[in-house]
PDB file of C-alpha atoms in Angstrom:
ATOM      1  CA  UNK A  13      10.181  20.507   5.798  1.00  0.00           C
ATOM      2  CA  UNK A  14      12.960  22.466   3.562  1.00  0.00           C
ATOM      3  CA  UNK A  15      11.662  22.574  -0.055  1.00  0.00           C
ATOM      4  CA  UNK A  16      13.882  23.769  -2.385  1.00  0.00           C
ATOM      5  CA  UNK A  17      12.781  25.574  -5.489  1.00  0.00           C
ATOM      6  CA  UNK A  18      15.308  25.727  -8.480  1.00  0.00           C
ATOM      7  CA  UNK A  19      14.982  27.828 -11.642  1.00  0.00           C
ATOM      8  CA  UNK A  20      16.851  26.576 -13.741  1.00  0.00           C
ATOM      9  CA  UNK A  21      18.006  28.657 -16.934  1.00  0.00           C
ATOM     10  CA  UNK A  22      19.960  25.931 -19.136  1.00  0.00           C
ATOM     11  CA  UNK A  23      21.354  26.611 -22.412  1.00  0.00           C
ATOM     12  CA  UNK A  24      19.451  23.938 -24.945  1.00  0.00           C
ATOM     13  CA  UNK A  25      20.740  22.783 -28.296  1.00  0.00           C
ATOM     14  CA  UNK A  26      18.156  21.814 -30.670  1.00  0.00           C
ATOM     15  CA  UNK A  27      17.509  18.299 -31.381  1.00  0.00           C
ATOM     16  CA  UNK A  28      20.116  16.777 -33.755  1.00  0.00           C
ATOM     17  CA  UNK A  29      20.758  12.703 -34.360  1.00  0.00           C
ATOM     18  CA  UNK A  30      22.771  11.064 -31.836  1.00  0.00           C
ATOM     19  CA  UNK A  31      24.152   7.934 -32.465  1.00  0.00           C
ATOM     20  CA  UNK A  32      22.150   5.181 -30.798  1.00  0.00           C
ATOM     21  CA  UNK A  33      25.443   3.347 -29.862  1.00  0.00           C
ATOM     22  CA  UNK A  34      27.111   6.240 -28.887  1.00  0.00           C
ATOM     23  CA  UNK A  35      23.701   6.912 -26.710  1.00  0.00           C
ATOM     24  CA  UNK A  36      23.841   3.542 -25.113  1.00  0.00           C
ATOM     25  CA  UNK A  37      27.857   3.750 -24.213  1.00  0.00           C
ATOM     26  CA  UNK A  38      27.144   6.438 -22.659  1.00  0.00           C
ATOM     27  CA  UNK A  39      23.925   5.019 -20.272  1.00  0.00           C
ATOM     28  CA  UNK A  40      25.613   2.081 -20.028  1.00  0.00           C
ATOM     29  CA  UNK A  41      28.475   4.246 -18.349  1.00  0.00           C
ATOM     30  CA  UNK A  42      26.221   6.127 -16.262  1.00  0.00           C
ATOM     31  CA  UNK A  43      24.797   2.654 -14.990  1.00  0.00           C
ATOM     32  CA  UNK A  44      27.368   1.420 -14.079  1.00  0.00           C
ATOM     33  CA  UNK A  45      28.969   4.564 -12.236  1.00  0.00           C
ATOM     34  CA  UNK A  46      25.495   4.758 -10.609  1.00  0.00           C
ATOM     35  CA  UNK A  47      25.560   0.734  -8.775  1.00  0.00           C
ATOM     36  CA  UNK A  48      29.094   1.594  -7.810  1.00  0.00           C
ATOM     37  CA  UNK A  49      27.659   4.324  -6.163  1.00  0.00           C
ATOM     38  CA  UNK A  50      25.098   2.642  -4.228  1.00  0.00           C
ATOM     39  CA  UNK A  51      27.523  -0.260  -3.462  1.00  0.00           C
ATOM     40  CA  UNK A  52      30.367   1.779  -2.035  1.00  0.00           C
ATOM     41  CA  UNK A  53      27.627   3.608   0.175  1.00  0.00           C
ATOM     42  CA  UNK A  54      26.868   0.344   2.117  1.00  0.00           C
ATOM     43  CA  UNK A  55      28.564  -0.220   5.461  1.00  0.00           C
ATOM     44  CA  UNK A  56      31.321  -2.223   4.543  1.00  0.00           C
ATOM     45  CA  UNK A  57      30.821  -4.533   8.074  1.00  0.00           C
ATOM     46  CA  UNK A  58      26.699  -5.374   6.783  1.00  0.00           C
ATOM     47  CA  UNK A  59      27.232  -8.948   5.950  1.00  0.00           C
ATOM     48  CA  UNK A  60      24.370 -11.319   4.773  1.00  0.00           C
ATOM     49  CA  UNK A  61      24.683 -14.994   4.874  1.00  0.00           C
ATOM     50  CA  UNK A  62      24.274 -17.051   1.408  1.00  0.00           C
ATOM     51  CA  UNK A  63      23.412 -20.356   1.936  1.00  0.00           C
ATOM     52  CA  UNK A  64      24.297 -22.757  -0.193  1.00  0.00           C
ATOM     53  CA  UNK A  65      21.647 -25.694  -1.832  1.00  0.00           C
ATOM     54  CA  UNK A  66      23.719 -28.443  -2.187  1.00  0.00           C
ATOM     55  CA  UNK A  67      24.215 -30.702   0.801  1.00  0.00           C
ATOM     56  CA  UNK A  68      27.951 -31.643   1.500  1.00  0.00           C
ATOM     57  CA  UNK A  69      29.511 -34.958   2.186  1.00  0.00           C
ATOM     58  CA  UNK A  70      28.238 -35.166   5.648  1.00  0.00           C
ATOM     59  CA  UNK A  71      24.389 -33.223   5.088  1.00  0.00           C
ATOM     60  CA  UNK A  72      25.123 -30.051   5.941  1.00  0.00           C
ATOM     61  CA  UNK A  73      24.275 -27.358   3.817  1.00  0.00           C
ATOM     62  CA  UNK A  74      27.852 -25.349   4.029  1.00  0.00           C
ATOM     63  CA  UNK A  75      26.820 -21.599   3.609  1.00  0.00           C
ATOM     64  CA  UNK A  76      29.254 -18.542   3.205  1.00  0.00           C
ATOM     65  CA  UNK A  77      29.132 -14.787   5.149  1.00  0.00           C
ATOM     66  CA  UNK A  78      29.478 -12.351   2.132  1.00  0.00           C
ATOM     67  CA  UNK A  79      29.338  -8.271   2.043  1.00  0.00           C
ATOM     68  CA  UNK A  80      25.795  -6.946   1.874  1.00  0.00           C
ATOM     69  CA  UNK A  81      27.118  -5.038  -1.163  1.00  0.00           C
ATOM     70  CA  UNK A  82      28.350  -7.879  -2.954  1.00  0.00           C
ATOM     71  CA  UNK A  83      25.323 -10.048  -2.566  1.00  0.00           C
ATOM     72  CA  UNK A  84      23.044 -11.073  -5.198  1.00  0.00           C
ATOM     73  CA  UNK A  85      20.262 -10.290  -3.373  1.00  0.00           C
ATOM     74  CA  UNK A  86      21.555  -6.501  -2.489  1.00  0.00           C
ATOM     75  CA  UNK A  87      22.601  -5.918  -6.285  1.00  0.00           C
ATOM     76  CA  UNK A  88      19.125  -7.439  -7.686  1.00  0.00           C
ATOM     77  CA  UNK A  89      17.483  -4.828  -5.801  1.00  0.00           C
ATOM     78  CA  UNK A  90      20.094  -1.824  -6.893  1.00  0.00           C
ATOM     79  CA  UNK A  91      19.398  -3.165 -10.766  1.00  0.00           C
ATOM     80  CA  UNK A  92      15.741  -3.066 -10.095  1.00  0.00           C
ATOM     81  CA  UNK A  93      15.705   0.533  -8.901  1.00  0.00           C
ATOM     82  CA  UNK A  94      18.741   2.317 -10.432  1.00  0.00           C
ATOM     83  CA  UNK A  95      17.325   2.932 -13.846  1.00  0.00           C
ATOM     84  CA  UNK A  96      14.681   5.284 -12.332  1.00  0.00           C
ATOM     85  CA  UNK A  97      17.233   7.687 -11.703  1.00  0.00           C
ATOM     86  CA  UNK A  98      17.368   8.424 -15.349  1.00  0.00           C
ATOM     87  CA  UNK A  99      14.989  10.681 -15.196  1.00  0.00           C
ATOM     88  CA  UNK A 100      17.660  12.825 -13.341  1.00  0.00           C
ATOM     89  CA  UNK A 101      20.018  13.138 -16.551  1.00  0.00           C
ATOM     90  CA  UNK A 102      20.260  14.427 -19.657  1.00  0.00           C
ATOM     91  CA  UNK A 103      21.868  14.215 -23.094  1.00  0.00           C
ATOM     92  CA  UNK A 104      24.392  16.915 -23.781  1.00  0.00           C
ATOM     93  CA  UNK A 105      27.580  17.474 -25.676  1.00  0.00           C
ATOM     94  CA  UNK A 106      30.829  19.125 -24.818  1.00  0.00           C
ATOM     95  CA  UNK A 107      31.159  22.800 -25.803  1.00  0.00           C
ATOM     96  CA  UNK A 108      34.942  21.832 -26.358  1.00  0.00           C
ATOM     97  CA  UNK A 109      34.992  19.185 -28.316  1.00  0.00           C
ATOM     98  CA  UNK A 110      31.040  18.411 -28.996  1.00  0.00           C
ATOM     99  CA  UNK A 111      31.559  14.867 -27.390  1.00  0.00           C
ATOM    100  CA  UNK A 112      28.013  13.571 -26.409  1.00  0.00           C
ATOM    101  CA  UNK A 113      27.928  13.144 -22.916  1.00  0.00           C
ATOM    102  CA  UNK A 114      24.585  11.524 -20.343  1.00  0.00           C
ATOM    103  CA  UNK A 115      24.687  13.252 -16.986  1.00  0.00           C
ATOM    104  CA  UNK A 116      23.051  14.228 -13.608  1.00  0.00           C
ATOM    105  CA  UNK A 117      21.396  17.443 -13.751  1.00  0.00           C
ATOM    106  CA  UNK A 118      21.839  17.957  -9.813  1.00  0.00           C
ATOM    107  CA  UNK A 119      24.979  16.021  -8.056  1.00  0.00           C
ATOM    108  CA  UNK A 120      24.563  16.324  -4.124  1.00  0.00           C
ATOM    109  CA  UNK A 121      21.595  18.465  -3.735  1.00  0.00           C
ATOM    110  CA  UNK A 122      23.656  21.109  -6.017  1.00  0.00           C
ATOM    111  CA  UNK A 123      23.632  21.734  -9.996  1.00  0.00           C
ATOM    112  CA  UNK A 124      25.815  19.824 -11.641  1.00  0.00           C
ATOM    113  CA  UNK A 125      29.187  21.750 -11.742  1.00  0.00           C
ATOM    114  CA  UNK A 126      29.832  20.362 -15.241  1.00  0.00           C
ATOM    115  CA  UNK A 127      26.599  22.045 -16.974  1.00  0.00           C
ATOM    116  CA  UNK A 128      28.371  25.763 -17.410  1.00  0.00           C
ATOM    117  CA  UNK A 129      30.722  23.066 -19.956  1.00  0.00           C
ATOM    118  CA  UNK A 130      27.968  21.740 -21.946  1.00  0.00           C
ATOM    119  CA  UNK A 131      25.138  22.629 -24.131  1.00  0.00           C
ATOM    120  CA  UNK A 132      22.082  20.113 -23.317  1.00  0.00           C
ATOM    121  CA  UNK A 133      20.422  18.914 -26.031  1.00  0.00           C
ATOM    122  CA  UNK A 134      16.939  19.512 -26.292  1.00  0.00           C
ATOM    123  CA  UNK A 135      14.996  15.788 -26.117  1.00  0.00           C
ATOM    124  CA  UNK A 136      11.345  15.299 -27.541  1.00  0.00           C
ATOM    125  CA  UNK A 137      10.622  12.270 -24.786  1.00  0.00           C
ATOM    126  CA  UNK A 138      11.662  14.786 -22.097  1.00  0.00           C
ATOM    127  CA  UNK A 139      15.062  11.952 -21.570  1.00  0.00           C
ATOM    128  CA  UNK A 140      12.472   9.120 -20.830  1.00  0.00           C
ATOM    129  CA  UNK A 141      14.585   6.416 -23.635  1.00  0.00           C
ATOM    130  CA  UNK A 142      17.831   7.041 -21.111  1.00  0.00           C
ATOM    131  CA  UNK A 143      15.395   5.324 -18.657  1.00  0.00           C
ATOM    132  CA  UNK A 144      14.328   2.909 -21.404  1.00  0.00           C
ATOM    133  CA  UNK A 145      17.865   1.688 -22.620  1.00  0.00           C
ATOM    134  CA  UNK A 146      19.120   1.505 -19.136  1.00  0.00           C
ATOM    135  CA  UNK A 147      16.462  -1.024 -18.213  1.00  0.00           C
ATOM    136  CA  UNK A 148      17.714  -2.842 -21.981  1.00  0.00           C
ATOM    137  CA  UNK A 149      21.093  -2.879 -21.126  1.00  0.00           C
ATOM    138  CA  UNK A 150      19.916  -3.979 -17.311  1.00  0.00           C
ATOM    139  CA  UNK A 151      18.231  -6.955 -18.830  1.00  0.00           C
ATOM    140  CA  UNK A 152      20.755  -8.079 -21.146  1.00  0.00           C
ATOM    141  CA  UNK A 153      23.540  -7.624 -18.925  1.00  0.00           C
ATOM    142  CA  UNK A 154      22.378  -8.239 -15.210  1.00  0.00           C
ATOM    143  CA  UNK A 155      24.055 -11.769 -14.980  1.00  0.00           C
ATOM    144  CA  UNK A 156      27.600  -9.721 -15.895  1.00  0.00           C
ATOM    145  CA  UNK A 157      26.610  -7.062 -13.498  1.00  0.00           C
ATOM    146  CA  UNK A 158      26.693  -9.684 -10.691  1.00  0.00           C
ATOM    147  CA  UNK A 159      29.784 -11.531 -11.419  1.00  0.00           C
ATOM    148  CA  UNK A 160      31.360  -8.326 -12.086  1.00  0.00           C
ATOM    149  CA  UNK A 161      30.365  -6.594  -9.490  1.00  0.00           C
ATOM    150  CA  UNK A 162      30.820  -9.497  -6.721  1.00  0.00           C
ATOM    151  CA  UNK A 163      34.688  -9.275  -7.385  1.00  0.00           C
ATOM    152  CA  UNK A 164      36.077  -7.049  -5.461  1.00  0.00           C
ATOM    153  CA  UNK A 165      39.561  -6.978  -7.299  1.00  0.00           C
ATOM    154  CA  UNK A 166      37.892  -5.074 -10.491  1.00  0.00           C
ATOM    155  CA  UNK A 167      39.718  -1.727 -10.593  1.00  0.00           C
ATOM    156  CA  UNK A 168      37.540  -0.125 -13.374  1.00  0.00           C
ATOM    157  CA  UNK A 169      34.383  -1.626 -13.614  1.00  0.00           C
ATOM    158  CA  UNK A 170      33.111   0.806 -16.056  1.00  0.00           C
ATOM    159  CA  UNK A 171      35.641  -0.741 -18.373  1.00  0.00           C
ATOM    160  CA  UNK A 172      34.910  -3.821 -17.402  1.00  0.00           C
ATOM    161  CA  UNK A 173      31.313  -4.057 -17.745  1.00  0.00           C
ATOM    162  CA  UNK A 174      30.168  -1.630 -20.664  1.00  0.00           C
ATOM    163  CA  UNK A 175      33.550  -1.950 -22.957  1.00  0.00           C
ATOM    164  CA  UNK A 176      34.810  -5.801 -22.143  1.00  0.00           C
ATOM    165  CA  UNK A 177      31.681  -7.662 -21.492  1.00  0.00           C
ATOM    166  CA  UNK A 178      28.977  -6.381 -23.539  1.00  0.00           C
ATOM    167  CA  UNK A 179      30.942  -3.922 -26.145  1.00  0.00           C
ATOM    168  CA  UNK A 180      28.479  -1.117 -26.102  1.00  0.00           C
ATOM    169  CA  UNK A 181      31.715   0.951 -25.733  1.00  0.00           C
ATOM    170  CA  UNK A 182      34.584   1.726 -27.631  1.00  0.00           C
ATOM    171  CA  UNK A 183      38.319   0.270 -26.202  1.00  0.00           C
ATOM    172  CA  UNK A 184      39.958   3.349 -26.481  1.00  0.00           C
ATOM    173  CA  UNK A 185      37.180   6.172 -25.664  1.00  0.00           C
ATOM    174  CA  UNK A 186      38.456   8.766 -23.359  1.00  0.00           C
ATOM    175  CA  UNK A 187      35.275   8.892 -20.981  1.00  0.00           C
ATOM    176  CA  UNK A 188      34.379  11.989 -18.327  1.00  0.00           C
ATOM    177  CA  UNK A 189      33.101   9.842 -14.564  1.00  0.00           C
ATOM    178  CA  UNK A 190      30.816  11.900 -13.454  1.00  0.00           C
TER     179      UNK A 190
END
């Protein structure tokens, strides 16, 4: 077995306030970009059948053939299991501009291309409430998620989700997808 060993020199900012709303946008964000993720990696031709529990006119109990991705089932699962990849991020802001950003620390098996950009800011629950406010925003939200999320013509979901539906986000807040 290949076991990679990373030493890891980051840059850390001390510990300054962050805006809890600001914070949550920003999971919120990440939470969304990650269930996209895990929804777009499905086979698009898996396709699980969703019965119905209303009989119809004649006693059959119609039932529809939907993408695994789109199911409520499949999604239920991703919501119960995404937040644990929080532990994988951290708070940092923008050298540029000092915009407070929540991202990956590794993308693909790699460091995060995005990290020589940012100065990470130095957490005292070792980034444990980014776990802890995506399960809140999981549990207030997960009925939105599905809807959302079973509509396929939703171009930015981000959008739609974290600004339109639950206003943890800004309208106009120029965002960095990760």
């Amino acid at each position: 077995m290949f076991k990679l060993n990373i030493l890891l020199f980051i840059y850390v900012v001390p510990s300054f306030a962050v805006s809890t709303s600001e914070l949550k946008c920003e999971v919120c964000c990440r939470l969304v970009e990650l269930i996209q993720k895990n929804v777009s990696s499905v086979d698009p031709s898996r396709v699980v059948q969703v019965l119905n529990f209303r009989l119809d006119e004649n006693g059959n109990n119609p039932s529809n053939i939907v993408p695994l991705s789109r199911s409520q089932i499949y999604l239920s699962e991703v919501m119960d299991s995404v937040c644990k990849q929080m532990s994988d991020y951290v708070r940092a802001t923008f050298k540029e501009n000092g915009t407070l950003t929540v991202m990956p620390l590794v993308l693909d098996g790699k460091m995060n291309p995005l990290m020589s950009e940012v100065d990470v800011i130095q957490d005292s629950d070792l980034n444990k409430s980014l776990e802890y406010y995506c399960d809140d925003i999981v549990d207030d939200i997960a009925d939105d998620i599905y809807k959302i999320m079973k509509s396929e013509n939703n171009k930015n979901v981000v959008d739609a989700i974290c600004t339109d539906t639950v206003n943890l986000c800004p309208i106009k807040k120029n965002r960095v997808e990760l």
